[in-house]
Backbone as ProteinMPNN parsed JSONL, in Angstrom:
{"seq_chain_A": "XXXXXXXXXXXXXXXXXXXXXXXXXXXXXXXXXXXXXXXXXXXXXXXXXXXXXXXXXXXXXXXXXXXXXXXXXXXXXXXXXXXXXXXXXXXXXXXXXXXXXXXXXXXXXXXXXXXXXXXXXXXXXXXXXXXXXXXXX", "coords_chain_A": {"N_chain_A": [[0.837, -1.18, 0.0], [0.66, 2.061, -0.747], [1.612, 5.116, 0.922], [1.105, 8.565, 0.99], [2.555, 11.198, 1.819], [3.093, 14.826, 0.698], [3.922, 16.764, 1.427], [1.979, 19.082, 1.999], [1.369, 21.445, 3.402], [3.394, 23.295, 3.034], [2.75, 25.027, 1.026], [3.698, 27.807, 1.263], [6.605, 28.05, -0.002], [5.85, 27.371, -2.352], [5.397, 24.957, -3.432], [5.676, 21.361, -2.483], [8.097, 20.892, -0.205], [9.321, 18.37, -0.012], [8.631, 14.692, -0.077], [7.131, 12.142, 1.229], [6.348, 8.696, 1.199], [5.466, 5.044, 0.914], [6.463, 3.169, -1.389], [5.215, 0.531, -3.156], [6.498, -1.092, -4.882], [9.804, -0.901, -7.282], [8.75, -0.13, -9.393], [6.683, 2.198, -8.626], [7.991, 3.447, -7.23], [9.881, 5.24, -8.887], [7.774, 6.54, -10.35], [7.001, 8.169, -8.56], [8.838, 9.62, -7.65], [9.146, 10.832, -10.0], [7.53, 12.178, -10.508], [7.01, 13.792, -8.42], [9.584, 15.515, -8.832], [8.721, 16.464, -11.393], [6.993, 18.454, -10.727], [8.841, 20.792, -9.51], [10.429, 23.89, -9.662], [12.648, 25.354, -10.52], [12.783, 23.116, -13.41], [14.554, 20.343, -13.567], [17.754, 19.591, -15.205], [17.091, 17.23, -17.9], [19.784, 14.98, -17.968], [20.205, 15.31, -15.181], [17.34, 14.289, -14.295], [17.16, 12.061, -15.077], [19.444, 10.549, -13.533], [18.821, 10.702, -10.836], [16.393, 8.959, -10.735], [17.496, 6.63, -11.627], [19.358, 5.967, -9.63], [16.703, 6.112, -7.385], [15.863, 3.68, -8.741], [17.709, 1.819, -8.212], [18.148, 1.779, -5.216], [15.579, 1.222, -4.125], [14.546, -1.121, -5.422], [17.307, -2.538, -4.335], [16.661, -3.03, -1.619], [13.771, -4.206, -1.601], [14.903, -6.558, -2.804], [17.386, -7.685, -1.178], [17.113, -6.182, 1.373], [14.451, -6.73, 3.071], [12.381, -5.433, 2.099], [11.051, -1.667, 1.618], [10.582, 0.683, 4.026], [9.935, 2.91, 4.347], [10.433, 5.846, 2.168], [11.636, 8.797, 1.09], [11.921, 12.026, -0.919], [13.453, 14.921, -1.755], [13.988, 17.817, -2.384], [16.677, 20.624, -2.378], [18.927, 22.959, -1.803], [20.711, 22.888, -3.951], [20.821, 19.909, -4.394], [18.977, 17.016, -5.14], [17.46, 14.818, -2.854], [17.374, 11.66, -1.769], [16.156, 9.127, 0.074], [15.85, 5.935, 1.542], [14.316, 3.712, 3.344], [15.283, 0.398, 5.221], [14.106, -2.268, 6.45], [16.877, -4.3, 7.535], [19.351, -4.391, 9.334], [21.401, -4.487, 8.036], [24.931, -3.527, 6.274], [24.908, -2.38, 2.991], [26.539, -3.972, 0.702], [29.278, -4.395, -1.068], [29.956, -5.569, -4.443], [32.633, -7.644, -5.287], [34.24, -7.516, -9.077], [35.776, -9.896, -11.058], [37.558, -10.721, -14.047], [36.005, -11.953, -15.253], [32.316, -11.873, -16.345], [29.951, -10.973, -14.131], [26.263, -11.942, -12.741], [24.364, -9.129, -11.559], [25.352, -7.108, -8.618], [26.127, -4.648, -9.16], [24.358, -2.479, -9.181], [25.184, -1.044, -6.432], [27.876, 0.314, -6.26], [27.35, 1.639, -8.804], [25.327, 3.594, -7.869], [27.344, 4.852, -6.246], [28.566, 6.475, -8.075], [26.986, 7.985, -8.848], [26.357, 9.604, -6.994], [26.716, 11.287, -3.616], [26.583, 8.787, -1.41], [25.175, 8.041, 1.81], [24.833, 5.651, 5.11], [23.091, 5.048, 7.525], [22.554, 3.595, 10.185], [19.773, 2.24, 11.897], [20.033, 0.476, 14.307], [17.977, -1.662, 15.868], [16.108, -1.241, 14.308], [17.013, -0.888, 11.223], [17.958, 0.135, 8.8], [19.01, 3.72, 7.273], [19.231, 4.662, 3.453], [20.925, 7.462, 2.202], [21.189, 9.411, -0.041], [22.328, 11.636, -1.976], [21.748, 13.411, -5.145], [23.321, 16.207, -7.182], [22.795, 19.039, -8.398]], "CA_chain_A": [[0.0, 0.0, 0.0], [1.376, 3.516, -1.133], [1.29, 6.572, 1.304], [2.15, 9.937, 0.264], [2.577, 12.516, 2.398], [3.599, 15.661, -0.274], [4.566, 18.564, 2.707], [1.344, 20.443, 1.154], [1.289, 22.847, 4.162], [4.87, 24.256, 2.693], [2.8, 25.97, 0.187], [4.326, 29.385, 1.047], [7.62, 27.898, -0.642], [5.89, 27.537, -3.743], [5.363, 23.618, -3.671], [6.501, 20.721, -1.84], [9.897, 20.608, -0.065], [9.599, 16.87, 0.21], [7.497, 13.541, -0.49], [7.226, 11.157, 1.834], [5.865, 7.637, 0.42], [5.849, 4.149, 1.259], [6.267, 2.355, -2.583], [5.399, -1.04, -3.034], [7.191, -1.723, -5.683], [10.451, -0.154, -7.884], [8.204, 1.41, -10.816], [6.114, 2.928, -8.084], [8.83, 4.541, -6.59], [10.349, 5.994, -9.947], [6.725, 7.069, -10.802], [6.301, 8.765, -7.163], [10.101, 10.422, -7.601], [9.174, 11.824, -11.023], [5.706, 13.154, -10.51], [7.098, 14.959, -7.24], [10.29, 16.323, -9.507], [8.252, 17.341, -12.667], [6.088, 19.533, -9.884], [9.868, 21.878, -8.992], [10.692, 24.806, -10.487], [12.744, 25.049, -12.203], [12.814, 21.545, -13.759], [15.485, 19.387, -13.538], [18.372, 19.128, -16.498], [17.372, 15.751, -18.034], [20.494, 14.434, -17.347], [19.94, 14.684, -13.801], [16.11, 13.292, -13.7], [17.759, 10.597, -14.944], [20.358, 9.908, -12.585], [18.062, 10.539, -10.012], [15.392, 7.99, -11.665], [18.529, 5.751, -11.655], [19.54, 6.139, -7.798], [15.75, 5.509, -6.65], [15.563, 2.711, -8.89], [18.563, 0.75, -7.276], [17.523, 2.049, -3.642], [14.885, 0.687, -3.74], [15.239, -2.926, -5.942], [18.62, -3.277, -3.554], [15.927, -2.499, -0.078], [13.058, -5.527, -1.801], [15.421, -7.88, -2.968], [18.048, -7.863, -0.28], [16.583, -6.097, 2.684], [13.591, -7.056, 3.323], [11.428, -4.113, 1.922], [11.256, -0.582, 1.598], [9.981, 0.669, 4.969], [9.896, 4.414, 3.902], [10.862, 6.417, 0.739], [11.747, 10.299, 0.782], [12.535, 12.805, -2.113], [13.43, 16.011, -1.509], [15.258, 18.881, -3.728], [17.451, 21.632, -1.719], [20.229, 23.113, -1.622], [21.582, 22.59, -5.193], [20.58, 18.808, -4.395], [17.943, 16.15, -4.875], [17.803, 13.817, -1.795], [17.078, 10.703, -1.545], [16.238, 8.547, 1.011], [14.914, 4.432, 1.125], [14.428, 2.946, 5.302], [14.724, -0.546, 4.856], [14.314, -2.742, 8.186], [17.701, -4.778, 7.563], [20.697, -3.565, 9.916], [23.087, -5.02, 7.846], [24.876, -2.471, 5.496], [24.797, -2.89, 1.552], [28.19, -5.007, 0.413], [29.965, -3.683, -2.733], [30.418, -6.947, -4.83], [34.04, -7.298, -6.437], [33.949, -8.569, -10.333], [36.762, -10.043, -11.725], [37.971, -10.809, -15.192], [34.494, -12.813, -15.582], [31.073, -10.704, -16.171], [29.136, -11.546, -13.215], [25.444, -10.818, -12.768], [24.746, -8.344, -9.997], [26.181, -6.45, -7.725], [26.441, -3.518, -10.212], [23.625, -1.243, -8.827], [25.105, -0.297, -5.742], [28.961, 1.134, -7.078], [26.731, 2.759, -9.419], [24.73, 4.489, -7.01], [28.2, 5.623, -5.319], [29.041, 6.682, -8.891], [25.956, 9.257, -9.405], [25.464, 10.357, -5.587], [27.108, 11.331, -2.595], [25.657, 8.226, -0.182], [25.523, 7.953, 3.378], [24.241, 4.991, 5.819], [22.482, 5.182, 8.792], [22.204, 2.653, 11.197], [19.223, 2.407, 13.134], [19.541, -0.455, 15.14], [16.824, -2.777, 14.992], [14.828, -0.433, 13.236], [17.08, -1.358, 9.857], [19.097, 1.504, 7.854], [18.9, 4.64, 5.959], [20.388, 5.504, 2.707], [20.935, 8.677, 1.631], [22.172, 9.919, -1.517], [22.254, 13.496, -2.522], [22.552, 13.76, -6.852], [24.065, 17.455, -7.654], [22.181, 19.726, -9.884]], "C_chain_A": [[0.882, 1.243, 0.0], [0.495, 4.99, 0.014], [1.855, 7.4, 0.833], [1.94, 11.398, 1.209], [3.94, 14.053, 1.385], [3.869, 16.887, 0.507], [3.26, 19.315, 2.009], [1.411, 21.37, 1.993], [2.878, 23.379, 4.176], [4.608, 24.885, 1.252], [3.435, 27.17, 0.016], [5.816, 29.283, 0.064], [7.342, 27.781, -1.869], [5.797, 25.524, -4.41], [5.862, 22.811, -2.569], [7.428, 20.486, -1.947], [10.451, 19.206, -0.252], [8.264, 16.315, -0.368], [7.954, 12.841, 0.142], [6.339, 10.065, 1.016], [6.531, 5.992, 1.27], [5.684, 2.983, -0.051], [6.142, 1.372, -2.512], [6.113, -1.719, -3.98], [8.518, -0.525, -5.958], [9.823, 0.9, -8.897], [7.486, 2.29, -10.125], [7.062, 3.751, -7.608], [9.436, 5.394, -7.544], [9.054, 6.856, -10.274], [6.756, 8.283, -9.749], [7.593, 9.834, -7.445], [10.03, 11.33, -8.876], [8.274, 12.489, -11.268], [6.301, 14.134, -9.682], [8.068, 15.943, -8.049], [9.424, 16.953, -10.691], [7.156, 18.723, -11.707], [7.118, 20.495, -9.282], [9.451, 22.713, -10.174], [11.932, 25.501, -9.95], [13.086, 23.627, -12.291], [13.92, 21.753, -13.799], [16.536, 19.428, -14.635], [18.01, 17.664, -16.916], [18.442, 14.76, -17.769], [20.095, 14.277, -16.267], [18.655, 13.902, -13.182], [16.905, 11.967, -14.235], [18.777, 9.577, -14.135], [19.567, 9.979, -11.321], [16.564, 9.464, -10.189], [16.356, 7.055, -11.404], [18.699, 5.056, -10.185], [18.116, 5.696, -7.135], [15.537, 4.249, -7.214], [16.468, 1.417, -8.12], [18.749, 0.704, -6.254], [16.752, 0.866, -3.42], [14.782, -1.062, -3.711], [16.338, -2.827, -4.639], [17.12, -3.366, -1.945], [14.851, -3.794, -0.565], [13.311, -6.811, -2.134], [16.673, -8.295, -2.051], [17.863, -7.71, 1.397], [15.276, -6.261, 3.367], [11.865, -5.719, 3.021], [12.241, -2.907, 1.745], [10.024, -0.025, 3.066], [9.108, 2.439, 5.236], [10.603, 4.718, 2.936], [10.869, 7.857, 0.954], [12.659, 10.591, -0.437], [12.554, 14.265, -1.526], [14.336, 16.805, -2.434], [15.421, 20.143, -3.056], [18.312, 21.436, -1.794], [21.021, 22.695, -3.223], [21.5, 20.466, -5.508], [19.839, 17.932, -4.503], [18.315, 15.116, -3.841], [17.155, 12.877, -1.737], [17.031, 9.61, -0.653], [15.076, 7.053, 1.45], [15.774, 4.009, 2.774], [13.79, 1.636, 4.456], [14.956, -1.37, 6.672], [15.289, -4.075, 8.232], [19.22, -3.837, 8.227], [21.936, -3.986, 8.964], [23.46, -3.715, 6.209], [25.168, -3.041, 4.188], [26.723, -3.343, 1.787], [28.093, -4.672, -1.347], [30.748, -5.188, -3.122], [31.487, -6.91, -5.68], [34.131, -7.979, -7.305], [35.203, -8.878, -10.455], [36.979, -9.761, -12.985], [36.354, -11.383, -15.694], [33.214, -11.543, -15.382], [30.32, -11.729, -15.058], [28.228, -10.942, -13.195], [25.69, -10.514, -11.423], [25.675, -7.456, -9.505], [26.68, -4.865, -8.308], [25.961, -2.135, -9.939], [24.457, -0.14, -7.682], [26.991, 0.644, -5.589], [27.853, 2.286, -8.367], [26.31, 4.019, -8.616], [25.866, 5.933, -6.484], [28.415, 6.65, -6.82], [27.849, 8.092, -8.967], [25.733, 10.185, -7.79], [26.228, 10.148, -4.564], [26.226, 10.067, -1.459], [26.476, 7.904, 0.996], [24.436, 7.069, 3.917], [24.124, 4.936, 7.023], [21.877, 4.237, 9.864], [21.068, 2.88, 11.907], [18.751, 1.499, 13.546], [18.959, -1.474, 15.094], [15.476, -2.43, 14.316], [15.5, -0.429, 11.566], [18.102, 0.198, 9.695], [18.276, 2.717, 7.498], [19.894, 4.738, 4.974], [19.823, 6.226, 2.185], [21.519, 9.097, 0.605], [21.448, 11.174, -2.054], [22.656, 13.448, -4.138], [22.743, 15.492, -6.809], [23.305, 17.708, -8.461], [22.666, 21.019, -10.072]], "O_chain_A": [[1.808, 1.329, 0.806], [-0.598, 5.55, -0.067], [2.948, 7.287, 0.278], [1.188, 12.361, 1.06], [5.165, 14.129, 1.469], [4.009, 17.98, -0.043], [3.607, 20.306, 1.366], [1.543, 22.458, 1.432], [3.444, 23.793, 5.188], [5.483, 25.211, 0.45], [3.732, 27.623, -1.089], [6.165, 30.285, -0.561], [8.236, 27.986, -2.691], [6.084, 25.077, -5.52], [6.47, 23.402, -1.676], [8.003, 20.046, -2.942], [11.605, 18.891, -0.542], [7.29, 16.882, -0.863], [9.152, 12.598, -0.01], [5.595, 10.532, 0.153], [7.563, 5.825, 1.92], [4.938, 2.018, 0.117], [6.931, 0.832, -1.736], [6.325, -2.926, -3.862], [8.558, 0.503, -5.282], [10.092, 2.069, -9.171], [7.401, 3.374, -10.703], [6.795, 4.953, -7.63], [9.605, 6.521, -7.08], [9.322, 8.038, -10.493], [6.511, 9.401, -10.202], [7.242, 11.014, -7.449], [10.666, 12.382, -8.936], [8.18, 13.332, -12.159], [6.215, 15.308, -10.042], [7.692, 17.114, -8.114], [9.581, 18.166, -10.823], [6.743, 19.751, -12.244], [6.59, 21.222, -8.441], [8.683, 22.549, -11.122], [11.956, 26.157, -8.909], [13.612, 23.016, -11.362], [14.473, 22.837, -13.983], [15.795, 19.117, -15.567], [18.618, 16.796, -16.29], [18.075, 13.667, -17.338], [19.557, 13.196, -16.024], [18.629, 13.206, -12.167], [17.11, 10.975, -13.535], [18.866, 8.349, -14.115], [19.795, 8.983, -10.636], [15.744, 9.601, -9.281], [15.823, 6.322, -10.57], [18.295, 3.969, -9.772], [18.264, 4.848, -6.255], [15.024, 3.449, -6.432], [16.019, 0.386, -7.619], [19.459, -0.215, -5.847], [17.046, -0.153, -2.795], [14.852, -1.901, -2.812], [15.725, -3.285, -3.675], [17.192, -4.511, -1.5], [15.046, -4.71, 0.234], [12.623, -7.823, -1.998], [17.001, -9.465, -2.252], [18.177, -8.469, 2.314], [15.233, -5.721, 4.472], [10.826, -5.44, 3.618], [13.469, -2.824, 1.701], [8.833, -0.333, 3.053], [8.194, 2.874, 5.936], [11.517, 3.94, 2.662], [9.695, 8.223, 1.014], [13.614, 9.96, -0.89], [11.61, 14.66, -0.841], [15.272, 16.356, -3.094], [14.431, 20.875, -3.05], [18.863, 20.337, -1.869], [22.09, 22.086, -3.166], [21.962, 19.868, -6.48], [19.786, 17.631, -3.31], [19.41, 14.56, -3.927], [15.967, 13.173, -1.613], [18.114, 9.025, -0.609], [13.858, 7.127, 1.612], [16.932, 3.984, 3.188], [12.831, 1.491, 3.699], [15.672, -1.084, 7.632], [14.808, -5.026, 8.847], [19.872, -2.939, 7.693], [23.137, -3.816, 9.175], [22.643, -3.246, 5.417], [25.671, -4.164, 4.168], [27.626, -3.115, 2.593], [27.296, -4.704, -2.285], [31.655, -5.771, -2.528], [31.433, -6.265, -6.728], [34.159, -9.177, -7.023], [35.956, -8.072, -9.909], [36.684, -8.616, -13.33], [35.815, -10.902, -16.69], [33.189, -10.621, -14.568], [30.177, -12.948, -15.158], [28.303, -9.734, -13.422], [26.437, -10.955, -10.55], [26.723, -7.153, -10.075], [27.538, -4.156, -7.781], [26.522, -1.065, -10.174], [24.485, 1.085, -7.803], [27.126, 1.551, -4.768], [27.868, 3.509, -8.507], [26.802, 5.145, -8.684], [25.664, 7.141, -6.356], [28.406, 7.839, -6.5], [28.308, 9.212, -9.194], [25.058, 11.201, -7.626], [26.573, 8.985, -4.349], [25.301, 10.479, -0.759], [27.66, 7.646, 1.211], [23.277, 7.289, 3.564], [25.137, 4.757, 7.699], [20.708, 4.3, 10.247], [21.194, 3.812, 12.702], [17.548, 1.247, 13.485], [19.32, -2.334, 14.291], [14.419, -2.963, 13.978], [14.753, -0.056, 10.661], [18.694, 0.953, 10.467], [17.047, 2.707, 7.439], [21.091, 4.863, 5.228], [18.688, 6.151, 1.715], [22.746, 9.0, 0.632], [20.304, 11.455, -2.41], [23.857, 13.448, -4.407], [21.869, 15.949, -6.072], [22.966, 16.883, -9.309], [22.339, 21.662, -11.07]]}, "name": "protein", "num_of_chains": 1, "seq": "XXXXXXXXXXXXXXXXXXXXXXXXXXXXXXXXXXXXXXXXXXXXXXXXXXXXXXXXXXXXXXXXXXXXXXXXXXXXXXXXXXXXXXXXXXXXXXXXXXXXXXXXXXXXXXXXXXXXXXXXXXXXXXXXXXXXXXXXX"}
């Protein structure tokens, strides 16, 4: 089930600062991250909806197929930054898989991620993680 809390009482800013959401899936969460961005102003450089489209898509997929869900979902855009943020209720922190000479599947999303976005993980306990990743605009 999908909540959405969209900050509407931060009309005086001219829109919402944030989107809260609880996606049930990956396309829901790309859908939910690009409805809330096509509603800034000023839009986005395509390049960057796409790297940000990118970053929630492997948030999230890494949070339903490794951690046991997505427990919360935030978007936010300040500060020269879009933020991103997927609570999954697994304490254990993502593992950066090393390829060799051989193509292996996997493990690809979350070096990417580091690759488009400042991220940061947040322990909380037995309440599971946060990650955060800030893309640059």
């Amino acid at each position: 089930m999908t909540t959405v809390d969209d900050a509407a009482d931060n009309a005086v800013t001219g829109g919402a600062a944030w989107l809260d959401a609880r996606p049930a899936d990956t396309a829901e969460a790309r859908a939910l991250a690009r409805s809330f961005m096509d509603g800034r102003a000023p839009a986005l450089p395509g390049p960057t909806m796409v790297d940000v489209l990118l970053v929630v898509s492997e948030l999230v997929t890494n949070a339903i197929r490794h951690a046991g869900g997505v427990t919360a979902f935030r978007i936010s855009d300040r500060g020269g930054a879009v933020e991103i943020t997927v609570q999954d209720p697994s304490a254990l922190h993502p593992v950066h898989k090393e390829h060799g000479d051989d193509w292996q599947p996997g493990g690809y999303g979350w070096p990417l991620v580091h690759r488009l976005a400042d991220v940061t993980v947040v322990p909380l306990g037995d309440g599971g993680k946060l990650i955060r990743a800030r893309v640059r605009h």
